[in-house]
């Protein structure tokens, strides 16, 4: 039996240290009681499990898996499950903390959680992935549930993985438990609009941001990093709204065309070949070049820490929409603020996914499903309200959108903690 260790991480800074530092700064700006900070800077629970899996060649590999709950003051914990070769426990802790703030900012009744398995899903067969997912679900089965902790897709996982979690949990309970995961396929209790929801939330935030600048999306030049669930739909929606998508990339290729990339063709090419590589009608660029191309809006929709102190001063966009979690490091944030770049922070910009996850959970509990326009219009209401609350705090206090969004979110979690009181 072999054990898979995480390779050296792509992360240059410890994400949990960044998340805690962000909390400390916000506590300072908003004068949040240090006793509350002492609670909120820790994760409530962190589970590390070993997941032995029989591979197709008959050998057995033990994968390492995590499920972390940061906080449950406002409701059961909610957050995605990430399959990636360099997931670390501290990364999952940071992502769990960000989920607490994201749910609070959206004012939906959830706390924050995240999960991860150290693996490369692209190198596992479907059967291996299924066995790994089902064994991981069994290892964390006492920690998850509709009233407790509700996983969802994240980097490297999708509706199929959610269906296996749903099935494994349900088999063990003896009946179907729709509310145990979200992001499920439509034929097993998923919600219309969930697949596109994160990108739709990004779109609504960009629309609000350009409206504040008294502009529209028509003719706006956009660069999108990442062509997975978030980036591909966002590029499509923006192109449909009349924006010019000048650059796109995935983990294998980057493409640039100042006159605009044919997004329907890019989507079809990715669907057919699994990569953007080889798409005609654009020049090849690297992922690093994409971040600094000439554009109005930059949307990093892949992984953390891609905009750092090394490249922040070369960013040309005037608006950055964080489709990914944590793509900008704190030192880059300072540089961007000095340059007057409007950063739409992750807990606001990419919250559309968890908002429709909330709708899916509600629909599952009631076993009553909504039409897509109802899902999308409720999503727009929630995201737009959160945007404007954040904008208001940002103007009132003359601070950037990130600390403003944290102020609103952390304030709500702190209030709930005070109201509930500290047990015992
Ligand atoms: N993984 C997504 C996020 O980071 C969605 C989480 C969810 O739907 O629970 O927001």
Short mmCIF file of C-alpha atoms and ligand atoms in Angstrom, two decimals:
data_model
loop_
_atom_site.label_atom_id
_atom_site.label_comp_id
_atom_site.label_asym_id
_atom_site.label_seq_id
_atom_site.Cartn_x
_atom_site.Cartn_y
_atom_site.Cartn_z
CA UNK A 1 0.00 0.00 0.00
CA UNK A 2 1.34 3.46 -0.91
CA UNK A 3 0.44 6.76 0.67
CA UNK A 4 0.01 9.85 -1.46
CA UNK A 5 1.70 12.88 0.04
CA UNK A 6 0.86 16.38 -1.12
CA UNK A 7 3.53 17.74 -3.50
CA UNK A 8 5.04 21.09 -2.69
CA UNK A 9 2.14 23.52 -2.72
CA UNK A 10 1.57 26.13 -5.44
CA UNK A 11 0.73 28.48 -2.56
CA UNK A 12 3.52 30.85 -1.63
CA UNK A 13 1.86 32.16 1.50
CA UNK A 14 -0.06 30.13 4.08
CA UNK A 15 -3.72 30.78 3.23
CA UNK A 16 -4.91 30.25 6.81
CA UNK A 17 -2.40 32.83 8.03
CA UNK A 18 -3.77 35.21 5.37
CA UNK A 19 -7.38 34.52 6.42
CA UNK A 20 -6.55 35.18 10.08
CA UNK A 21 -4.64 38.33 9.21
CA UNK A 22 -7.63 39.58 7.21
CA UNK A 23 -9.88 38.92 10.22
CA UNK A 24 -7.49 40.77 12.55
CA UNK A 25 -7.43 43.82 10.26
CA UNK A 26 -11.19 43.92 10.00
CA UNK A 27 -11.60 43.50 13.75
CA UNK A 28 -9.35 46.51 14.11
CA UNK A 29 -11.21 48.70 11.58
CA UNK A 30 -14.66 47.78 12.94
CA UNK A 31 -13.64 47.64 16.63
CA UNK A 32 -14.76 44.02 17.06
CA UNK A 33 -14.27 42.72 20.62
CA UNK A 34 -11.00 40.75 20.89
CA UNK A 35 -12.85 38.02 22.84
CA UNK A 36 -14.98 37.41 19.74
CA UNK A 37 -11.91 37.45 17.50
CA UNK A 38 -10.41 34.77 19.75
CA UNK A 39 -13.38 32.56 18.87
CA UNK A 40 -13.64 33.44 15.19
CA UNK A 41 -9.96 33.03 14.32
CA UNK A 42 -10.17 29.29 15.10
CA UNK A 43 -11.92 26.49 13.24
CA UNK A 44 -14.56 24.66 15.29
CA UNK A 45 -13.61 21.24 13.99
CA UNK A 46 -10.99 19.80 11.61
CA UNK A 47 -11.17 16.16 10.61
CA UNK A 48 -8.27 14.41 8.84
CA UNK A 49 -9.01 11.00 7.37
CA UNK A 50 -7.17 8.36 5.43
CA UNK A 51 -9.03 7.05 2.39
CA UNK A 52 -7.75 3.67 1.19
CA UNK A 53 -8.82 2.96 -2.40
CA UNK A 54 -8.31 -0.09 -4.60
CA UNK A 55 -7.00 1.25 -7.91
CA UNK A 56 -7.90 -0.32 -11.26
CA UNK A 57 -4.55 -2.17 -11.39
CA UNK A 58 -5.31 -3.92 -8.10
CA UNK A 59 -2.93 -1.87 -5.93
CA UNK A 60 -4.19 0.13 -2.96
CA UNK A 61 -3.49 3.83 -2.37
CA UNK A 62 -4.34 5.79 0.75
CA UNK A 63 -5.40 9.35 0.00
CA UNK A 64 -5.55 12.03 2.67
CA UNK A 65 -8.86 13.84 3.12
CA UNK A 66 -10.06 16.79 5.20
CA UNK A 67 -13.37 18.23 6.31
CA UNK A 68 -13.19 21.43 8.32
CA UNK A 69 -16.02 23.34 9.98
CA UNK A 70 -15.08 26.89 10.77
CA UNK A 71 -18.23 28.24 12.43
CA UNK A 72 -21.90 27.33 12.95
CA UNK A 73 -23.21 30.39 14.84
CA UNK A 74 -25.64 31.28 12.03
CA UNK A 75 -26.62 27.77 10.90
CA UNK A 76 -25.26 24.45 9.67
CA UNK A 77 -21.87 24.68 8.04
CA UNK A 78 -21.71 24.89 4.26
CA UNK A 79 -18.92 24.65 1.76
CA UNK A 80 -17.40 22.81 -1.15
CA UNK A 81 -15.18 19.77 -1.48
CA UNK A 82 -11.93 20.19 -3.40
CA UNK A 83 -9.98 17.45 -5.21
CA UNK A 84 -6.52 18.78 -6.01
CA UNK A 85 -2.95 17.42 -5.77
CA UNK A 86 -1.73 20.17 -3.49
CA UNK A 87 -4.64 20.72 -1.15
CA UNK A 88 -3.43 21.27 2.42
CA UNK A 89 -5.21 21.32 5.75
CA UNK A 90 -4.40 25.02 6.22
CA UNK A 91 -5.80 25.82 2.78
CA UNK A 92 -9.03 24.01 3.68
CA UNK A 93 -9.19 25.89 7.00
CA UNK A 94 -8.84 29.22 5.18
CA UNK A 95 -11.48 28.25 2.64
CA UNK A 96 -13.81 27.19 5.50
CA UNK A 97 -13.37 30.56 7.22
CA UNK A 98 -14.07 32.39 3.95
CA UNK A 99 -17.28 30.33 3.60
CA UNK A 100 -18.44 31.59 7.02
CA UNK A 101 -17.99 35.19 5.88
CA UNK A 102 -19.49 34.51 2.45
CA UNK A 103 -22.70 33.00 3.88
CA UNK A 104 -22.97 35.81 6.43
CA UNK A 105 -22.46 38.51 3.79
CA UNK A 106 -25.22 36.92 1.68
CA UNK A 107 -27.32 36.71 4.87
CA UNK A 108 -28.17 33.05 4.29
CA UNK A 109 -28.53 30.82 7.38
CA UNK A 110 -25.28 28.88 7.15
CA UNK A 111 -21.90 28.75 8.79
CA UNK A 112 -18.71 27.87 6.92
CA UNK A 113 -16.97 24.61 6.05
CA UNK A 114 -14.70 23.14 3.39
CA UNK A 115 -13.32 19.76 2.45
CA UNK A 116 -10.46 18.48 0.38
CA UNK A 117 -8.80 15.31 -0.81
CA UNK A 118 -5.16 15.27 -1.88
CA UNK A 119 -5.44 13.68 -5.31
CA UNK A 120 -5.29 14.48 -9.00
CA UNK A 121 -8.82 13.76 -10.24
CA UNK A 122 -7.63 14.01 -13.86
CA UNK A 123 -5.38 11.00 -13.30
CA UNK A 124 -8.01 8.77 -11.65
CA UNK A 125 -10.47 6.64 -13.59
CA UNK A 126 -14.19 7.14 -13.04
CA UNK A 127 -14.31 3.94 -10.98
CA UNK A 128 -11.36 5.03 -8.80
CA UNK A 129 -12.94 8.45 -8.26
CA UNK A 130 -16.24 6.87 -7.28
CA UNK A 131 -14.63 4.45 -4.80
CA UNK A 132 -12.54 7.26 -3.31
CA UNK A 133 -15.59 9.54 -2.97
CA UNK A 134 -17.75 6.86 -1.39
CA UNK A 135 -15.03 5.85 1.10
CA UNK A 136 -14.37 9.51 1.97
CA UNK A 137 -18.12 10.00 2.53
CA UNK A 138 -18.18 7.00 4.89
CA UNK A 139 -15.19 8.39 6.81
CA UNK A 140 -16.96 11.72 7.43
CA UNK A 141 -20.53 10.40 7.59
CA UNK A 142 -21.08 11.35 11.23
CA UNK A 143 -19.98 14.91 10.56
CA UNK A 144 -22.20 15.75 7.58
CA UNK A 145 -25.99 15.96 7.20
CA UNK A 146 -28.72 18.47 6.26
CA UNK A 147 -28.81 20.05 9.73
CA UNK A 148 -25.09 19.76 10.34
CA UNK A 149 -22.68 20.25 7.44
CA UNK A 150 -23.55 20.28 3.75
CA UNK A 151 -20.81 19.75 1.11
CA UNK A 152 -20.97 21.04 -2.47
CA UNK A 153 -18.74 21.10 -5.56
CA UNK A 154 -15.48 23.05 -5.63
CA UNK A 155 -12.26 22.81 -7.67
CA UNK A 156 -11.96 19.27 -9.11
CA UNK A 157 -15.43 18.04 -8.09
CA UNK A 158 -18.81 18.23 -9.82
CA UNK A 159 -22.41 17.03 -9.81
CA UNK A 160 -21.38 13.41 -10.36
CA UNK A 161 -19.22 13.46 -7.22
CA UNK A 162 -22.13 15.05 -5.30
CA UNK A 163 -24.48 12.29 -6.55
CA UNK A 164 -22.10 9.64 -5.11
CA UNK A 165 -21.97 11.45 -1.76
CA UNK A 166 -25.76 11.78 -1.74
CA UNK A 167 -26.16 8.08 -2.57
CA UNK A 168 -23.57 6.83 -0.04
CA UNK A 169 -25.07 8.92 2.76
CA UNK A 170 -28.63 7.91 1.82
CA UNK A 171 -27.76 4.20 1.62
CA UNK A 172 -26.36 4.36 5.13
CA UNK A 173 -29.43 6.19 6.46
CA UNK A 174 -31.84 3.86 4.68
CA UNK A 175 -33.68 6.62 2.80
CA UNK A 176 -32.89 9.45 0.37
CA UNK A 177 -31.57 12.52 2.13
CA UNK A 178 -31.74 15.30 -0.45
CA UNK A 179 -30.40 17.99 1.87
CA UNK A 180 -27.02 16.32 2.58
CA UNK A 181 -25.19 17.86 -0.41
CA UNK A 182 -25.88 20.56 -2.99
CA UNK A 183 -24.75 20.88 -6.57
CA UNK A 184 -26.45 17.56 -7.31
CA UNK A 185 -27.48 16.65 -10.87
CA UNK A 186 -31.02 17.78 -11.76
CA UNK A 187 -32.37 14.22 -11.90
CA UNK A 188 -31.49 13.54 -8.25
CA UNK A 189 -32.71 16.71 -6.56
CA UNK A 190 -30.41 19.39 -7.95
CA UNK A 191 -31.64 22.93 -8.51
CA UNK A 192 -32.12 24.60 -11.83
CA UNK A 193 -29.55 27.36 -12.18
CA UNK A 194 -27.03 25.88 -9.69
CA UNK A 195 -24.45 24.96 -12.35
CA UNK A 196 -24.26 28.52 -13.69
CA UNK A 197 -24.88 30.24 -10.34
CA UNK A 198 -21.32 31.22 -9.37
CA UNK A 199 -20.73 32.83 -12.76
CA UNK A 200 -24.12 34.52 -12.65
CA UNK A 201 -23.25 36.03 -9.26
CA UNK A 202 -19.96 37.33 -10.74
CA UNK A 203 -21.90 38.82 -13.66
CA UNK A 204 -24.36 40.60 -11.34
CA UNK A 205 -21.45 42.06 -9.33
CA UNK A 206 -19.67 43.28 -12.47
CA UNK A 207 -22.93 44.80 -13.72
CA UNK A 208 -23.41 46.66 -10.43
CA UNK A 209 -19.79 47.82 -10.41
CA UNK A 210 -19.90 49.24 -13.93
CA UNK A 211 -23.26 50.85 -13.15
CA UNK A 212 -21.60 52.71 -10.25
CA UNK A 213 -19.05 53.99 -12.77
CA UNK A 214 -21.96 54.98 -15.02
CA UNK A 215 -20.90 52.52 -17.68
CA UNK A 216 -22.47 49.44 -19.24
CA UNK A 217 -21.14 46.04 -20.24
CA UNK A 218 -21.36 46.82 -23.97
CA UNK A 219 -17.83 46.94 -25.40
CA UNK A 220 -16.15 46.38 -22.03
CA UNK A 221 -12.89 44.41 -22.51
CA UNK A 222 -12.68 41.42 -20.19
CA UNK A 223 -9.98 38.82 -19.43
CA UNK A 224 -11.05 35.59 -17.73
CA UNK A 225 -8.53 33.25 -16.09
CA UNK A 226 -9.84 29.69 -15.73
CA UNK A 227 -12.32 27.98 -18.00
CA UNK A 228 -13.99 25.61 -15.52
CA UNK A 229 -17.42 25.97 -13.96
CA UNK A 230 -16.96 29.65 -13.09
CA UNK A 231 -14.78 31.06 -15.88
CA UNK A 232 -16.47 29.35 -18.82
CA UNK A 233 -19.99 30.46 -17.87
CA UNK A 234 -18.78 33.93 -16.94
CA UNK A 235 -17.09 34.38 -20.34
CA UNK A 236 -20.31 33.21 -22.00
CA UNK A 237 -22.59 35.51 -19.99
CA UNK A 238 -20.33 38.53 -20.52
CA UNK A 239 -20.11 37.91 -24.26
CA UNK A 240 -23.91 37.54 -24.39
CA UNK A 241 -24.23 40.91 -22.64
CA UNK A 242 -22.09 42.58 -25.32
CA UNK A 243 -18.70 42.64 -23.57
CA UNK A 244 -15.56 41.79 -25.56
CA UNK A 245 -13.76 38.83 -23.99
CA UNK A 246 -10.16 39.54 -25.03
CA UNK A 247 -8.44 36.70 -23.13
CA UNK A 248 -9.30 33.30 -21.66
CA UNK A 249 -7.19 30.49 -20.22
CA UNK A 250 -7.34 27.08 -18.62
CA UNK A 251 -4.62 25.04 -16.92
CA UNK A 252 -3.17 24.03 -20.31
CA UNK A 253 -3.44 27.14 -22.51
CA UNK A 254 -4.07 30.88 -22.69
CA UNK A 255 -5.56 32.80 -25.62
CA UNK A 256 -5.60 36.48 -26.49
CA UNK A 257 -7.36 38.46 -29.18
CA UNK A 258 -7.87 42.20 -28.62
CA UNK A 259 -10.83 42.12 -31.01
CA UNK A 260 -12.56 39.45 -28.94
CA UNK A 261 -12.48 35.67 -28.66
CA UNK A 262 -15.35 33.66 -30.15
CA UNK A 263 -16.71 32.31 -26.85
CA UNK A 264 -19.29 29.85 -28.28
CA UNK A 265 -16.43 28.37 -30.36
CA UNK A 266 -14.17 28.23 -27.26
CA UNK A 267 -16.90 26.46 -25.26
CA UNK A 268 -17.47 23.94 -28.08
CA UNK A 269 -13.69 23.36 -28.44
CA UNK A 270 -13.28 22.79 -24.69
CA UNK A 271 -16.29 20.46 -24.67
CA UNK A 272 -14.89 18.42 -27.58
CA UNK A 273 -11.19 18.29 -26.71
CA UNK A 274 -11.16 18.95 -22.95
CA UNK A 275 -8.75 21.88 -23.42
CA UNK A 276 -8.57 25.39 -24.87
CA UNK A 277 -5.32 24.46 -26.60
CA UNK A 278 -5.59 24.58 -30.36
CA UNK A 279 -8.51 27.01 -30.57
CA UNK A 280 -8.07 29.12 -33.70
CA UNK A 281 -8.50 32.87 -34.04
CA UNK A 282 -6.37 33.97 -31.08
CA UNK A 283 -2.72 34.25 -30.05
CA UNK A 284 -1.23 31.99 -27.41
CA UNK A 285 -0.39 33.64 -24.08
CA UNK A 286 0.67 32.26 -20.73
CA UNK A 287 -1.53 32.38 -17.63
CA UNK A 288 0.86 34.99 -16.19
CA UNK A 289 0.49 37.18 -19.28
CA UNK A 290 -3.29 36.90 -19.14
CA UNK A 291 -3.34 38.61 -15.74
CA UNK A 292 -1.64 41.71 -17.12
CA UNK A 293 -3.24 42.04 -20.59
CA UNK A 294 -4.81 45.32 -21.60
CA UNK A 295 -8.45 45.06 -20.44
CA UNK A 296 -11.10 46.81 -18.31
CA UNK A 297 -12.19 43.86 -16.18
CA UNK A 298 -10.02 40.97 -15.02
CA UNK A 299 -11.74 37.88 -13.59
CA UNK A 300 -9.36 35.38 -11.95
CA UNK A 301 -11.58 32.26 -11.78
CA UNK A 302 -9.02 29.50 -11.09
CA UNK A 303 -6.92 29.13 -7.94
CA UNK A 304 -5.58 31.19 -5.04
CA UNK A 305 -2.63 33.60 -4.97
CA UNK A 306 -2.25 34.35 -8.69
CA UNK A 307 -2.04 38.12 -8.21
CA UNK A 308 0.86 38.82 -5.88
CA UNK A 309 3.28 41.62 -5.07
CA UNK A 310 5.28 40.46 -8.12
CA UNK A 311 2.65 41.22 -10.75
CA UNK A 312 0.03 43.48 -9.10
CA UNK A 313 1.58 46.71 -10.33
CA UNK A 314 1.41 45.45 -13.93
CA UNK A 315 -2.35 44.71 -13.82
CA UNK A 316 -4.10 47.00 -16.32
CA UNK A 317 -7.74 46.27 -15.47
CA UNK A 318 -9.66 48.87 -13.47
CA UNK A 319 -12.01 46.23 -12.00
CA UNK A 320 -11.03 42.78 -10.71
CA UNK A 321 -13.79 40.27 -10.04
CA UNK A 322 -12.60 37.40 -7.83
CA UNK A 323 -14.37 34.40 -9.34
CA UNK A 324 -11.92 32.15 -7.47
CA UNK A 325 -11.39 32.11 -3.70
CA UNK A 326 -8.34 34.05 -2.56
CA UNK A 327 -6.70 34.88 -5.93
CA UNK A 328 -5.17 38.15 -4.61
CA UNK A 329 -2.63 38.12 -1.79
CA UNK A 330 -2.83 40.87 0.89
CA UNK A 331 0.34 42.58 -0.37
CA UNK A 332 -1.09 42.64 -3.90
CA UNK A 333 -4.33 44.05 -2.48
CA UNK A 334 -2.43 47.06 -1.12
CA UNK A 335 -0.73 47.70 -4.47
CA UNK A 336 -4.05 47.47 -6.33
CA UNK A 337 -5.73 49.81 -3.86
CA UNK A 338 -2.97 52.40 -4.37
CA UNK A 339 -3.49 52.09 -8.13
CA UNK A 340 -7.23 52.73 -7.67
CA UNK A 341 -8.30 49.30 -8.95
CA UNK A 342 -11.80 48.30 -7.79
CA UNK A 343 -11.51 44.77 -6.36
CA UNK A 344 -14.77 42.85 -6.02
CA UNK A 345 -13.78 40.41 -3.25
CA UNK A 346 -14.36 36.65 -3.44
CA UNK A 347 -16.85 36.47 -0.57
CA UNK A 348 -19.07 38.83 -2.57
CA UNK A 349 -18.19 38.13 -6.20
CA UNK A 350 -18.27 34.33 -6.20
CA UNK A 351 -21.05 33.82 -3.63
CA UNK A 352 -23.67 33.01 -6.30
CA UNK A 353 -22.81 29.31 -6.00
CA UNK A 354 -23.53 29.01 -2.32
CA UNK A 355 -26.66 31.17 -2.63
CA UNK A 356 -28.18 28.74 -5.12
CA UNK A 357 -26.86 25.89 -2.96
CA UNK A 358 -29.02 27.40 -0.22
CA UNK A 359 -31.98 27.39 -2.63
CA UNK A 360 -31.24 23.75 -3.53
CA UNK A 361 -31.12 22.79 0.16
CA UNK A 362 -34.44 24.55 0.83
CA UNK A 363 -36.07 22.92 -2.22
CA UNK A 364 -34.72 19.50 -1.16
CA UNK A 365 -36.03 19.85 2.40
CA UNK A 366 -39.46 20.84 1.07
CA UNK A 367 -39.32 18.43 -1.87
CA UNK A 368 -40.76 21.26 -3.95
CA UNK A 369 -38.74 22.58 -6.87
CA UNK A 370 -38.72 26.04 -8.42
CA UNK A 371 -38.58 27.23 -12.01
CA UNK A 372 -35.27 28.62 -13.27
CA UNK A 373 -36.37 32.28 -13.60
CA UNK A 374 -37.41 32.20 -9.92
CA UNK A 375 -33.97 30.86 -8.91
CA UNK A 376 -32.13 33.48 -10.99
CA UNK A 377 -34.21 36.42 -9.85
CA UNK A 378 -33.88 35.47 -6.16
CA UNK A 379 -30.12 35.08 -6.74
CA UNK A 380 -29.91 38.51 -8.33
CA UNK A 381 -31.81 40.06 -5.38
CA UNK A 382 -29.48 38.55 -2.78
CA UNK A 383 -26.20 39.29 -4.60
CA UNK A 384 -27.23 42.83 -5.56
CA UNK A 385 -28.33 43.62 -2.02
CA UNK A 386 -25.01 42.33 -0.62
CA UNK A 387 -23.11 44.33 -3.25
CA UNK A 388 -24.91 47.53 -2.28
CA UNK A 389 -24.51 46.93 1.46
CA UNK A 390 -20.79 46.46 0.88
CA UNK A 391 -20.58 49.47 -1.41
CA UNK A 392 -22.32 51.61 1.20
CA UNK A 393 -19.90 50.58 3.99
CA UNK A 394 -16.97 51.08 1.62
CA UNK A 395 -18.06 54.66 0.83
CA UNK A 396 -19.09 55.52 4.37
CA UNK A 397 -15.77 54.42 5.86
CA UNK A 398 -13.63 55.18 2.84
CA UNK A 399 -12.22 51.64 2.71
CA UNK A 400 -11.86 49.07 -0.08
CA UNK A 401 -14.63 46.61 -0.89
CA UNK A 402 -12.79 43.67 0.74
CA UNK A 403 -12.58 45.11 4.28
CA UNK A 404 -16.09 46.52 3.82
CA UNK A 405 -17.50 43.10 2.92
CA UNK A 406 -15.65 41.51 5.83
CA UNK A 407 -16.99 44.21 8.16
CA UNK A 408 -20.58 43.36 7.24
CA UNK A 409 -19.99 39.60 7.36
CA UNK A 410 -17.88 39.34 10.52
CA UNK A 411 -20.26 41.76 12.26
CA UNK A 412 -23.18 39.40 11.55
CA UNK A 413 -21.34 36.33 12.84
CA UNK A 414 -20.17 38.26 15.92
CA UNK A 415 -23.75 39.42 16.62
CA UNK A 416 -25.10 35.86 16.33
CA UNK A 417 -22.36 34.66 18.69
CA UNK A 418 -23.24 37.32 21.26
CA UNK A 419 -26.98 36.57 20.99
CA UNK A 420 -26.45 32.85 21.43
CA UNK A 421 -23.93 33.28 24.23
CA UNK A 422 -20.93 31.09 24.90
CA UNK A 423 -21.82 27.57 26.06
CA UNK A 424 -21.63 26.57 28.91
N1 LIG B 1 -17.37 25.81 -3.51
C1 LIG B 1 -18.25 26.94 -3.69
C2 LIG B 1 -17.70 28.15 -2.95
O1 LIG B 1 -16.52 28.25 -2.69
C3 LIG B 1 -19.70 26.61 -3.36
C4 LIG B 1 -19.97 26.21 -1.94
C5 LIG B 1 -21.39 25.72 -1.71
O2 LIG B 1 -22.21 25.79 -2.62
O3 LIG B 1 -21.65 25.25 -0.59
O4 LIG B 1 -18.41 29.08 -2.68
#
